[in-house]
PDB file of C-alpha atoms in Angstrom:
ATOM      1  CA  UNK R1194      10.999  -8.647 -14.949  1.00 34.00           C
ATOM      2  CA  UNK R1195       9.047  -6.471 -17.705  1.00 34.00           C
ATOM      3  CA  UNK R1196       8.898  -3.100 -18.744  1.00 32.00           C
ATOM      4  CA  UNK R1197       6.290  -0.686 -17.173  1.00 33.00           C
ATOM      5  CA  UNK R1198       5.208   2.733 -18.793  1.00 32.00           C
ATOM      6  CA  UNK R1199       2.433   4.648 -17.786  1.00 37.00           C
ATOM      7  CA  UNK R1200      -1.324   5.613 -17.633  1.00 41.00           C
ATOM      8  CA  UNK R1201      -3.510   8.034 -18.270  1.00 46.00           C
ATOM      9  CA  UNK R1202      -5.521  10.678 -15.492  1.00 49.00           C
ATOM     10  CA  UNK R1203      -9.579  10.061 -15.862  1.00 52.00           C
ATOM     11  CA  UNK R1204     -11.367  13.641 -16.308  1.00 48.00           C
ATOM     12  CA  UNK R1205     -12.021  15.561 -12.623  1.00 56.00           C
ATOM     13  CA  UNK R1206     -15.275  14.791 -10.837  1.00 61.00           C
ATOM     14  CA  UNK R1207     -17.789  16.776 -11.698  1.00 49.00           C
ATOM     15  CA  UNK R1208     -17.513  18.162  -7.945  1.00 46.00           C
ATOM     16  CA  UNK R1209     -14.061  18.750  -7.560  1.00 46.00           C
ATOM     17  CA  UNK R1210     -12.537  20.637 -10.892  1.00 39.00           C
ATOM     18  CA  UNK R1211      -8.979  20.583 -11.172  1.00 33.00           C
ATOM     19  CA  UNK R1212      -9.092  24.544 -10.399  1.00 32.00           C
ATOM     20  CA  UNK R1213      -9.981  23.856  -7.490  1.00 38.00           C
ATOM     21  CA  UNK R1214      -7.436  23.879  -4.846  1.00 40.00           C
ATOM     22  CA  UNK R1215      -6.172  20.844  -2.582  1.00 47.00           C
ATOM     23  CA  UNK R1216      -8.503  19.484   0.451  1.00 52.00           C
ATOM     24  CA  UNK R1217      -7.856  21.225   3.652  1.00 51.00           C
ATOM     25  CA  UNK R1218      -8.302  20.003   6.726  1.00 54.00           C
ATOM     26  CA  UNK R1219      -9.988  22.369   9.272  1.00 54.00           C
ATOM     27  CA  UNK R1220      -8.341  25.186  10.780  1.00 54.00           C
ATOM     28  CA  UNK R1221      -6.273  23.853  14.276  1.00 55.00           C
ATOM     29  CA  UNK R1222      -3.834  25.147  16.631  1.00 72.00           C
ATOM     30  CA  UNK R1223      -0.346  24.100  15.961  1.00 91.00           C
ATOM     31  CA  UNK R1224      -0.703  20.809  14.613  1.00 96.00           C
ATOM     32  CA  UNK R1225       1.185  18.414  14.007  1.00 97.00           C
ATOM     33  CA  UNK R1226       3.493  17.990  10.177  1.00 98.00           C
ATOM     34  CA  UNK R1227       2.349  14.836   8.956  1.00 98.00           C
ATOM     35  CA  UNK R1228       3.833  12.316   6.506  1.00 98.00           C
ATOM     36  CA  UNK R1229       1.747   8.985   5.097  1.00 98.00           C
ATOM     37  CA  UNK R1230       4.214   6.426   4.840  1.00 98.00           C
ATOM     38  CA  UNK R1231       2.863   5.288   0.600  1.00 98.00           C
ATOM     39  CA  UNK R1232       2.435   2.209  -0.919  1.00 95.00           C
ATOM     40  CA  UNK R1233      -0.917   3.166  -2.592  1.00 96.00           C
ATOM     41  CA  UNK R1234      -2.886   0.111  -1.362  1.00 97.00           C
ATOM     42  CA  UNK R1235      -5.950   0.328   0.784  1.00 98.00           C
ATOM     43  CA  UNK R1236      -4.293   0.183   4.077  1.00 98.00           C
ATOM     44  CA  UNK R1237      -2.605   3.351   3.648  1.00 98.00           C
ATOM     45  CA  UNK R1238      -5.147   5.605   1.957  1.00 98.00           C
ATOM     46  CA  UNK R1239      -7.685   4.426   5.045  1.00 98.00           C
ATOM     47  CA  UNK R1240      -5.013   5.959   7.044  1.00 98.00           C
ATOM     48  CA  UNK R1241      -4.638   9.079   5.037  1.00 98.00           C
ATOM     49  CA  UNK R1242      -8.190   9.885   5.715  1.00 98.00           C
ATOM     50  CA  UNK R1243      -8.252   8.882   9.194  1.00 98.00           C
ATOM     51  CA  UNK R1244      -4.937  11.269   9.512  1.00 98.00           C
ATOM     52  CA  UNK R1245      -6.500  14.120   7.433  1.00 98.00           C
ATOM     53  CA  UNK R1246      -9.393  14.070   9.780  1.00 98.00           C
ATOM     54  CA  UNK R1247      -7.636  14.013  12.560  1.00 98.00           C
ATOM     55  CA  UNK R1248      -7.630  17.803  13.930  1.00 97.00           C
ATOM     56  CA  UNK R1249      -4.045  17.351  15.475  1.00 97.00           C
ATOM     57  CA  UNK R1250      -2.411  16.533  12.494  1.00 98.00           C
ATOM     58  CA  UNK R1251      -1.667  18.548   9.201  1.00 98.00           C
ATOM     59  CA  UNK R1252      -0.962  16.092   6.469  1.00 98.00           C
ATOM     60  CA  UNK R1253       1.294  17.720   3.814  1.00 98.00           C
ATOM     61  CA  UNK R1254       3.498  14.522   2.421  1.00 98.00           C
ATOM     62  CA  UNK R1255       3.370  11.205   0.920  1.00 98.00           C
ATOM     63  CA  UNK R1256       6.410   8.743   1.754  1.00 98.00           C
ATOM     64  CA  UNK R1257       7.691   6.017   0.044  1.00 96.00           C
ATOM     65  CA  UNK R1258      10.675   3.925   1.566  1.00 94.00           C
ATOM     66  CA  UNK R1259      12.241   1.794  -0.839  1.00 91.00           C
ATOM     67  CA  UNK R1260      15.731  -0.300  -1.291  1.00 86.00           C
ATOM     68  CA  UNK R1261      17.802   1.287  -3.971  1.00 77.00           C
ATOM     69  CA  UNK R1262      15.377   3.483  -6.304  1.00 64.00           C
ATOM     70  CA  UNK R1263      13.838   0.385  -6.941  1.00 65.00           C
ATOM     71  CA  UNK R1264      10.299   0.378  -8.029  1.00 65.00           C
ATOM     72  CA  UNK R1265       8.118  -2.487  -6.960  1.00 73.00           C
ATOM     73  CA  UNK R1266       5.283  -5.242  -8.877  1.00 73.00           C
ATOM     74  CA  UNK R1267       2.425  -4.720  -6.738  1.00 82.00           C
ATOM     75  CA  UNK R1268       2.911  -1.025  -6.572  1.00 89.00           C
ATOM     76  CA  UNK R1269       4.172   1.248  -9.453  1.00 88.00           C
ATOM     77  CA  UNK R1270       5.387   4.042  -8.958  1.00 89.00           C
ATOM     78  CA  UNK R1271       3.944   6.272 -11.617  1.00 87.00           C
ATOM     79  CA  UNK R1272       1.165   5.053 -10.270  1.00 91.00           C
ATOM     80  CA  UNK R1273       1.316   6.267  -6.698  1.00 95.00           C
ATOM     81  CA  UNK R1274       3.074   9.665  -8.371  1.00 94.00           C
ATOM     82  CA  UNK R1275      -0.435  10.146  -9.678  1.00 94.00           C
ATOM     83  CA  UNK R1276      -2.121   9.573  -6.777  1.00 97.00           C
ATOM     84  CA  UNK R1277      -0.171  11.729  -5.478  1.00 97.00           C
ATOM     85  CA  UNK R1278      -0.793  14.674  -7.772  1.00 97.00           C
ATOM     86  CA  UNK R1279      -4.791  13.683  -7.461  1.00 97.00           C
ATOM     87  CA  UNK R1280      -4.498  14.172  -3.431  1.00 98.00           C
ATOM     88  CA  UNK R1281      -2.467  17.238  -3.979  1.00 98.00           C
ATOM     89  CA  UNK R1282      -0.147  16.056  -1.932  1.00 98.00           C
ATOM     90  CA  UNK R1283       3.981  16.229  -2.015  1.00 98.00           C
ATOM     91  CA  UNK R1284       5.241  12.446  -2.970  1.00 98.00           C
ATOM     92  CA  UNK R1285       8.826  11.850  -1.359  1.00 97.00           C
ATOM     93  CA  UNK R1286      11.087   8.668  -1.144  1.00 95.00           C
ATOM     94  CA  UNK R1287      13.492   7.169   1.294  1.00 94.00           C
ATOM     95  CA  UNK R1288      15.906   5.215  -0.745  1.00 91.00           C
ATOM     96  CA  UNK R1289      17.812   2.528   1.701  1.00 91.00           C
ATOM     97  CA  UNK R1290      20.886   1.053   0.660  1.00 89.00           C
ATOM     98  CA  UNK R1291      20.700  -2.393  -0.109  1.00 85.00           C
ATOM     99  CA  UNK R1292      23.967  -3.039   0.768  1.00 87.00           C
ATOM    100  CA  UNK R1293      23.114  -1.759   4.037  1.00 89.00           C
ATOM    101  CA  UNK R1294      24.113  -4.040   7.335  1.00 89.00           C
ATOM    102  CA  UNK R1295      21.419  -2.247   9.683  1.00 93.00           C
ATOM    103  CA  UNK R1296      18.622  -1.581   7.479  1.00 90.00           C
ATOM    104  CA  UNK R1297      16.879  -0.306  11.003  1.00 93.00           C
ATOM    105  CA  UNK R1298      19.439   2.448  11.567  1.00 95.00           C
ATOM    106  CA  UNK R1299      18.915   2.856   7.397  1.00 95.00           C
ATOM    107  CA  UNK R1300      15.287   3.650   8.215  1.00 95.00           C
ATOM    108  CA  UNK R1301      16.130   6.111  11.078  1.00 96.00           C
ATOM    109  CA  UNK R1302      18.494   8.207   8.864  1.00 96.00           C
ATOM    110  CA  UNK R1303      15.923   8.294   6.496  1.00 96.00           C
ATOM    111  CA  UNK R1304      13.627   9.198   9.019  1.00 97.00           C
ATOM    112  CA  UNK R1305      15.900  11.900  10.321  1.00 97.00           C
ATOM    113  CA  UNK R1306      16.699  13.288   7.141  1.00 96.00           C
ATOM    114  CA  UNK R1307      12.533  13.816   6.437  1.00 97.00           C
ATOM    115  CA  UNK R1308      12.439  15.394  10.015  1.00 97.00           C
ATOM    116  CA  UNK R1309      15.194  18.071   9.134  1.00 97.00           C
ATOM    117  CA  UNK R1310      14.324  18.842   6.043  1.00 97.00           C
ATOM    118  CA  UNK R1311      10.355  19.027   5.929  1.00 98.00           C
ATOM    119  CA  UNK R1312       9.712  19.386   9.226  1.00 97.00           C
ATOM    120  CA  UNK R1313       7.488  15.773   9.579  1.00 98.00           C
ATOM    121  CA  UNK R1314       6.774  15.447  12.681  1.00 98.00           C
ATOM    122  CA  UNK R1315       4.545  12.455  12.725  1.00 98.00           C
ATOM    123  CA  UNK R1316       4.606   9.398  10.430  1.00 98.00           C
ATOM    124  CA  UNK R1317       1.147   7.958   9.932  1.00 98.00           C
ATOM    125  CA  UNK R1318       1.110   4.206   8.835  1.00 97.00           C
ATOM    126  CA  UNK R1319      -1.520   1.821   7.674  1.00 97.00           C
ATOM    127  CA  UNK R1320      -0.347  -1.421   9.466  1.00 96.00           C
ATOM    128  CA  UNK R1321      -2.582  -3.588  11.238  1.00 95.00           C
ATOM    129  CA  UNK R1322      -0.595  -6.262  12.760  1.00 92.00           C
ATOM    130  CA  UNK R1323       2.747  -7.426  13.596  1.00 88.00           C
ATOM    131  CA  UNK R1324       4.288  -9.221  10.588  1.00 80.00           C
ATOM    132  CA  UNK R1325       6.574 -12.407  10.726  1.00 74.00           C
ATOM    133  CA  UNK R1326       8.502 -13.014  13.319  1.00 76.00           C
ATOM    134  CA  UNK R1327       8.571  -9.142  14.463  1.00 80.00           C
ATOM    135  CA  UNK R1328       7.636  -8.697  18.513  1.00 83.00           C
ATOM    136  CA  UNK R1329       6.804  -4.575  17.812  1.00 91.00           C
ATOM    137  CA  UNK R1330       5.479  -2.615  14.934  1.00 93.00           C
ATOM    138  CA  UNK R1331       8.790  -1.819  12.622  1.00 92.00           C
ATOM    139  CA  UNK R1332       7.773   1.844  11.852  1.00 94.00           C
ATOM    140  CA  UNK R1333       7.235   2.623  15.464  1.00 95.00           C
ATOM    141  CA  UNK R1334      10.952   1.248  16.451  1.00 94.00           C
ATOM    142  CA  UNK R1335      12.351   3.468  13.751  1.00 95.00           C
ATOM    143  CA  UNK R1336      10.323   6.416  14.815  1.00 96.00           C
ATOM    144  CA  UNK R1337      11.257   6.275  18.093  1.00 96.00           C
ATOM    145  CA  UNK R1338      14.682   5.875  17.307  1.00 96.00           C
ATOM    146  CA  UNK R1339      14.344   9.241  15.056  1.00 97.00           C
ATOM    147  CA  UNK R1340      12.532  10.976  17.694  1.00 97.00           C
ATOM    148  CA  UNK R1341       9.679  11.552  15.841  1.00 97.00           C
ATOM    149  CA  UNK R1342       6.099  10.398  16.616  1.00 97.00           C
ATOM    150  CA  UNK R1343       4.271   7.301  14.758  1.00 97.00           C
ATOM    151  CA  UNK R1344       0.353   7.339  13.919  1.00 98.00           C
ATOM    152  CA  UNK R1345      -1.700   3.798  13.783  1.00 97.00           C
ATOM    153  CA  UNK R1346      -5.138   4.701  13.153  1.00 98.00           C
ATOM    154  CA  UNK R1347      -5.946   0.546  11.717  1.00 98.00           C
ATOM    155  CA  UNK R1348      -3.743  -0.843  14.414  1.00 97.00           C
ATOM    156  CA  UNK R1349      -5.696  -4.217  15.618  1.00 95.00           C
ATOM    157  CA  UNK R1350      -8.378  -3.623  14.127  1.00 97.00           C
ATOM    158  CA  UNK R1351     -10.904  -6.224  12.903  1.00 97.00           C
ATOM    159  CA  UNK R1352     -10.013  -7.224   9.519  1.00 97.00           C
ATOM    160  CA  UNK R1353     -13.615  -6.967   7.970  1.00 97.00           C
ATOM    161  CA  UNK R1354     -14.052  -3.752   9.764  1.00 98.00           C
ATOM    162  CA  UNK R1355     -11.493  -2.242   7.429  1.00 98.00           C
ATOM    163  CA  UNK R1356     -12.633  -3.213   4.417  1.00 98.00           C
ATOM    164  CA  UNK R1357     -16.150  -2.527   5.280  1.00 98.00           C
ATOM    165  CA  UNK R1358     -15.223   0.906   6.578  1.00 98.00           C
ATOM    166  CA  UNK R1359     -13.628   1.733   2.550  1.00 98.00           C
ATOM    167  CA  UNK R1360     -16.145   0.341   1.192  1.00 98.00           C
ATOM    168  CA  UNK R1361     -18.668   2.829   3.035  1.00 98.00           C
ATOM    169  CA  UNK R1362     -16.073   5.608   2.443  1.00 98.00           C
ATOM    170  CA  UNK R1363     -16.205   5.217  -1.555  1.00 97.00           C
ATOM    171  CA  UNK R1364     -12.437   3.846  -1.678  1.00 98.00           C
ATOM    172  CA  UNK R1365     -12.158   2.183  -5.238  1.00 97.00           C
ATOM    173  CA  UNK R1366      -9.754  -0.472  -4.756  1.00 97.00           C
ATOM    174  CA  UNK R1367      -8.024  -2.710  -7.413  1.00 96.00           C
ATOM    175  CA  UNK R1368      -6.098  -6.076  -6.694  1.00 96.00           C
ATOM    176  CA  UNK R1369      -2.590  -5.493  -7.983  1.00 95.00           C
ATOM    177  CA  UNK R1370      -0.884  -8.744  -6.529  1.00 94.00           C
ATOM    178  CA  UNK R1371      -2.368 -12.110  -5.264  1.00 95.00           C
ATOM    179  CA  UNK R1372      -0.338 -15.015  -4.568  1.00 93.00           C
ATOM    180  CA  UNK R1373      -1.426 -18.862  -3.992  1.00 92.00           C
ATOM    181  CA  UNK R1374      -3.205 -20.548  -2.747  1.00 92.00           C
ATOM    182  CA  UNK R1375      -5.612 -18.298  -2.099  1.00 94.00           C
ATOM    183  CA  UNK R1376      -5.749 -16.382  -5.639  1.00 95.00           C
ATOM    184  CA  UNK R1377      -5.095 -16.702  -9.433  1.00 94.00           C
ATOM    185  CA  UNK R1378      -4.545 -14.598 -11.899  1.00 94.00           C
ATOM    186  CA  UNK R1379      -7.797 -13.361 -12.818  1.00 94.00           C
ATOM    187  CA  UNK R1380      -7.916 -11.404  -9.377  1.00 96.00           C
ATOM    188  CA  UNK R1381      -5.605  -9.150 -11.015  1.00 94.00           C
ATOM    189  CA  UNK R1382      -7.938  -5.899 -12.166  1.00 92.00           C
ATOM    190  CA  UNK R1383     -10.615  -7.026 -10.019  1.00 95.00           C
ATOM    191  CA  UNK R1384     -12.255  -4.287  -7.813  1.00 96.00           C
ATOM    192  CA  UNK R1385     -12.813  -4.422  -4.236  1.00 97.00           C
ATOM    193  CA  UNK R1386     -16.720  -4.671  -3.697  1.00 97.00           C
ATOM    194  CA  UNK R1387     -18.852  -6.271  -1.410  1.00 97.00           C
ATOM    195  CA  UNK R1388     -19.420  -9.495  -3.462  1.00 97.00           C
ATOM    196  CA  UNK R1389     -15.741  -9.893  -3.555  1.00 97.00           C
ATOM    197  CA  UNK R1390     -15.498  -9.340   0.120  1.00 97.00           C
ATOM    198  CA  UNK R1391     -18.287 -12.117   0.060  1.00 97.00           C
ATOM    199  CA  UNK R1392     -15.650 -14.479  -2.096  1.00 97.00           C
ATOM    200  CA  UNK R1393     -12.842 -13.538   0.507  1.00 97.00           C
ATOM    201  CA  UNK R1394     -14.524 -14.672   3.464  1.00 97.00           C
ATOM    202  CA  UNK R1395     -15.503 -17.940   2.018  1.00 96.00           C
ATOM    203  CA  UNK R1396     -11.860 -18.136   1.171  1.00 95.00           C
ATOM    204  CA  UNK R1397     -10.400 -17.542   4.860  1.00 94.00           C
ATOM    205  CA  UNK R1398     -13.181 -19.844   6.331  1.00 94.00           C
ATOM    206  CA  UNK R1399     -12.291 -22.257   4.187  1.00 91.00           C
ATOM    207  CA  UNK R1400      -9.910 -25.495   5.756  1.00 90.00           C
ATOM    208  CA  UNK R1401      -6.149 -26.003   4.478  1.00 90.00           C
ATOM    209  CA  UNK R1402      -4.858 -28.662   2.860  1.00 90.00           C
ATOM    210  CA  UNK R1403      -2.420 -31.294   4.515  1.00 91.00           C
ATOM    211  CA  UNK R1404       0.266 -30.076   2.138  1.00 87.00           C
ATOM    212  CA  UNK R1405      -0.701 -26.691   2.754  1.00 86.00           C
ATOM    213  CA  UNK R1406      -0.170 -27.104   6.311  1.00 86.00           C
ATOM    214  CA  UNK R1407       2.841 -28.911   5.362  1.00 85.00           C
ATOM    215  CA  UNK R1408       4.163 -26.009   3.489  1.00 81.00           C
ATOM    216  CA  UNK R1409       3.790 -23.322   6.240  1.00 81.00           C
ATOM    217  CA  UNK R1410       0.200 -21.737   4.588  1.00 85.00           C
ATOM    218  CA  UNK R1411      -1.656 -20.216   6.991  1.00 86.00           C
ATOM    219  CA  UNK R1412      -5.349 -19.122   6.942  1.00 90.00           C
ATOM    220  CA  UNK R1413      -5.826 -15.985   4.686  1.00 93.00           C
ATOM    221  CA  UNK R1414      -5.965 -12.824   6.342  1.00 94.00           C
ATOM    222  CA  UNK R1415      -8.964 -11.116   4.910  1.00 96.00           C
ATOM    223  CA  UNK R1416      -6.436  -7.494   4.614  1.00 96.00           C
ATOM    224  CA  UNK R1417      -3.953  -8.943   3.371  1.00 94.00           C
ATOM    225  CA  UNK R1418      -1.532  -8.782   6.295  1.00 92.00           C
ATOM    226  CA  UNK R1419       0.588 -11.807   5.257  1.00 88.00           C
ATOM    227  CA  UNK R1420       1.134 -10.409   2.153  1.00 90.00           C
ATOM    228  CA  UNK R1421      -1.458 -12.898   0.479  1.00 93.00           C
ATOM    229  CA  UNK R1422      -2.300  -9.886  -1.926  1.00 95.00           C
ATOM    230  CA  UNK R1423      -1.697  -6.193  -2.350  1.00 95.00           C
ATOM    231  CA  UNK R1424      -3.963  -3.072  -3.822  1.00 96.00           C
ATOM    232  CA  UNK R1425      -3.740  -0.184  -5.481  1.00 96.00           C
ATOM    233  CA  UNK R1426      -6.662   3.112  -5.035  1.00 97.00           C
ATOM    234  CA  UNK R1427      -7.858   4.722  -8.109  1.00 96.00           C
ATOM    235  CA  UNK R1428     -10.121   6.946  -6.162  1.00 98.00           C
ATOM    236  CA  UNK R1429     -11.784   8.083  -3.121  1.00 98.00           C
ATOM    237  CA  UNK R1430     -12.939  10.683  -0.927  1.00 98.00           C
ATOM    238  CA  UNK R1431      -9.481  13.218  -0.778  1.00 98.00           C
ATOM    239  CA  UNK R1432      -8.993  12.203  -4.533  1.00 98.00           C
ATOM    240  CA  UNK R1433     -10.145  15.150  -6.839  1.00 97.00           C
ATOM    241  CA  UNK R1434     -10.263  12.959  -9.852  1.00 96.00           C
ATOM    242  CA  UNK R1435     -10.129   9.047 -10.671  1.00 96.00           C
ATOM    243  CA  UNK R1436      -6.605   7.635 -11.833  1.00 94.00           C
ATOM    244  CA  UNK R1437      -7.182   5.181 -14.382  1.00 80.00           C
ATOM    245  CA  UNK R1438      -4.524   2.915 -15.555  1.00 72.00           C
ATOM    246  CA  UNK R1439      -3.720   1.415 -19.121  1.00 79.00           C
ATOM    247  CA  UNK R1440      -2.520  -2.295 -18.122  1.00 74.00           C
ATOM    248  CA  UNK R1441      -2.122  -5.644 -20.082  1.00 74.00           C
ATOM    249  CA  UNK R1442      -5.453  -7.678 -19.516  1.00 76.00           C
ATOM    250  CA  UNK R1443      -2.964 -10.714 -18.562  1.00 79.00           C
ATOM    251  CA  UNK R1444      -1.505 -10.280 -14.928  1.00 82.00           C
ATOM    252  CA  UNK R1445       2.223 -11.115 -15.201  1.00 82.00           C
ATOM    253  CA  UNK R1446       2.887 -14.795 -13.073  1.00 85.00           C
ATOM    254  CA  UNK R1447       6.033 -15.699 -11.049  1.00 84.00           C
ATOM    255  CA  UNK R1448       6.916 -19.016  -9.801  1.00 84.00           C
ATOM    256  CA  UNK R1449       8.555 -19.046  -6.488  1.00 75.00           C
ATOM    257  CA  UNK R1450      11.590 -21.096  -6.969  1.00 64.00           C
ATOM    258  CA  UNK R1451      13.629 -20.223  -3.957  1.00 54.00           C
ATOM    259  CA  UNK R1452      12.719 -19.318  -0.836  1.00 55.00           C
ATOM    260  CA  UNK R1453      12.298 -15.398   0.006  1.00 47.00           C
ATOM    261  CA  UNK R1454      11.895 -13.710   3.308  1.00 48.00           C
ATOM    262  CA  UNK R1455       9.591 -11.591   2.149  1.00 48.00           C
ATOM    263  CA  UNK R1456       7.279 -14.825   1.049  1.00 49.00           C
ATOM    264  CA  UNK R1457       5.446 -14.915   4.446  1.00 54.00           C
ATOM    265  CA  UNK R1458       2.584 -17.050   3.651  1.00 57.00           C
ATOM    266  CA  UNK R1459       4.814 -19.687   1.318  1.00 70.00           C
ATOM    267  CA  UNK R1460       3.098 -18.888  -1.837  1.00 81.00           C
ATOM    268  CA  UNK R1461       4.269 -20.657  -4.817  1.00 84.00           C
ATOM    269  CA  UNK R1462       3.002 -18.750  -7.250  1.00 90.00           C
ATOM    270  CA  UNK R1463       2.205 -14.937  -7.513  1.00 91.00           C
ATOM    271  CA  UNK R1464       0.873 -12.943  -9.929  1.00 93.00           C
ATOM    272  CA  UNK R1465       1.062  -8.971 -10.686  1.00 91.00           C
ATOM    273  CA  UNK R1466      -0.784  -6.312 -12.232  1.00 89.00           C
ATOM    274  CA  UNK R1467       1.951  -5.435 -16.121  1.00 81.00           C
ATOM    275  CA  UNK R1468       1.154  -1.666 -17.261  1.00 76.00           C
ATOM    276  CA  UNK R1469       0.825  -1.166 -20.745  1.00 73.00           C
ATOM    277  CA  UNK R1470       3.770   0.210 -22.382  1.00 64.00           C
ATOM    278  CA  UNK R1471       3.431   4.115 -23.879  1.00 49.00           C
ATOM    279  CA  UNK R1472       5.763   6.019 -24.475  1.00 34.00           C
ATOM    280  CA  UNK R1473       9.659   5.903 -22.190  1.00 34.00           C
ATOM    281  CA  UNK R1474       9.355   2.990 -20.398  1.00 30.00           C
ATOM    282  CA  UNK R1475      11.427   1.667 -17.245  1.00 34.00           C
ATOM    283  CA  UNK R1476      12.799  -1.339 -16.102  1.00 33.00           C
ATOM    284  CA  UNK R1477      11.008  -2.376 -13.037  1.00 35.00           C
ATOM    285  CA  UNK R1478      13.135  -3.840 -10.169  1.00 33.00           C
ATOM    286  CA  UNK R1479      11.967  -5.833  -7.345  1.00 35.00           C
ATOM    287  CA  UNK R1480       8.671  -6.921  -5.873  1.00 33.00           C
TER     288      UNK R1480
END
């Protein structure tokens, strides 16, 4: 655990002063209320654009689902607030109970709840895969359970295509979590580039270990899908200025003692971005 404050707003882009008003999308017939479901990372601002330039869609809100107003280590949430304000965009959360004994039917009354009192109508997600042991895509059960409509503009696609595609786009992407084997601390910070896409490859082509075998490692996923690392966006195309962040230079490390559900890939050792504190801070919660 440690303390998290927060950052500071670069100036606008040159391009886009902050008088100017918040990105449209093109002028449709009756589309559809749209909600990002928000982490920050990569996966979901390549969806945002994908959604915003989608003609059927009118993207108005940013969603965050999380257990118990907890914030998380690979994602704070002043930071995605900021986004959030850069985008012009409304940022709302789904707080699940963590008591809960259906966290599915959690999701759908959170889902409901968005439906009734925004309007969303569509839920666009960044996942790519199926994760763990899952046999469909979780956000399209809940969806469908809410009776609303789910929107996966990355699903199946080919891993380097993605990051390719935001690196064309102008996405700047920071690593914000990493976990081992594949990654040590001094990923933390590091931006997304092509000569880190480079080092990633060489990573995933790379053979396992006997003990890594052993220990239930699989081969990296070059996105990330496993979990192996997370991102944060400080800018790109809908954002009308850069969101820079104060941080410590050293990432914060955990070792994995126990073993977590939510450690898919059997890391032993993960490490996290650690804002710099300024000002009121708050105790972070979870990962």
């Amino acid at each position: 655990r440690h303390t998290m404050t927060t950052f500071s707003e670069s100036k606008p882009k040159p391009s886009q002063p902050l008088s100017q008003p918040t990105p449209t999308q093109p002028q449709r017939p009756n589309p559809s209320i749209t909600a990002i479901s928000w982490t920050g990372g990569k996966d979901c601002n390549l969806s945002l654009l994908h959604a915003h330039r989608d003609p059927s869609l009118d993207v108005r809100y940013l969603v965050v689902f999380r257990v118990n107003e907890k914030s998380f280590l690979a994602h704070p949430i002043p930071f995605m607030e900021a986004q959030a304000k850069s985008l012009g965009l409304e940022l709302l959360f789904v707080d699940i109970p963590q008591d809960t004994n259906d966290y599915m039917q959690a999701y759908i009354d959170g889902i409901v709840n968005l439906k009734v009192g925004y309007g969303i109508e569509v839920i666009t997600t960044g996942d790519m895969d199926l994760v763990g042991t899952m046999e469909r895509n979780w956000m399209e059960r809940c969806c469908e359970g809410a009776s609303i409509r789910v929107h996966l503009p990355l699903w199946k696609k080919n891993r380097e295509d993605v990051l390719e595609e935001l690196l064309d786009e102008g996405f700047r992407i920071m690593f914000s979590c990493v976990k081992s084997p594949f990654f040590d601390g001094s990923w933390i910070g590091r931006m997304l580039d092509r000569n880190t896409l480079e080092e990633m490859k060489a990573i995933a082509d790379r053979k396992l270990t006997e003990d890594e075998k052993e220990s239930g490692v699989k081969e990296l996923d070059l996105c990330g899908e496993r979990g192996e690392y997370h991102t944060m966006c400080v800018d790109g195309p809908l954002y009308r200025w850069e969101v820079m962040l104060e941080r410590e230079e050293r990432a914060k490390e955990i070792v994995m003692e126990s073993k977590w559900e939510g450690n898919i890939h059997n890391a032993k050792k993960i490490w996290t971005i650690c804002l710099k504190e300024s000002g009121e801070t708050k105790e972070e919660n979870g990962g």
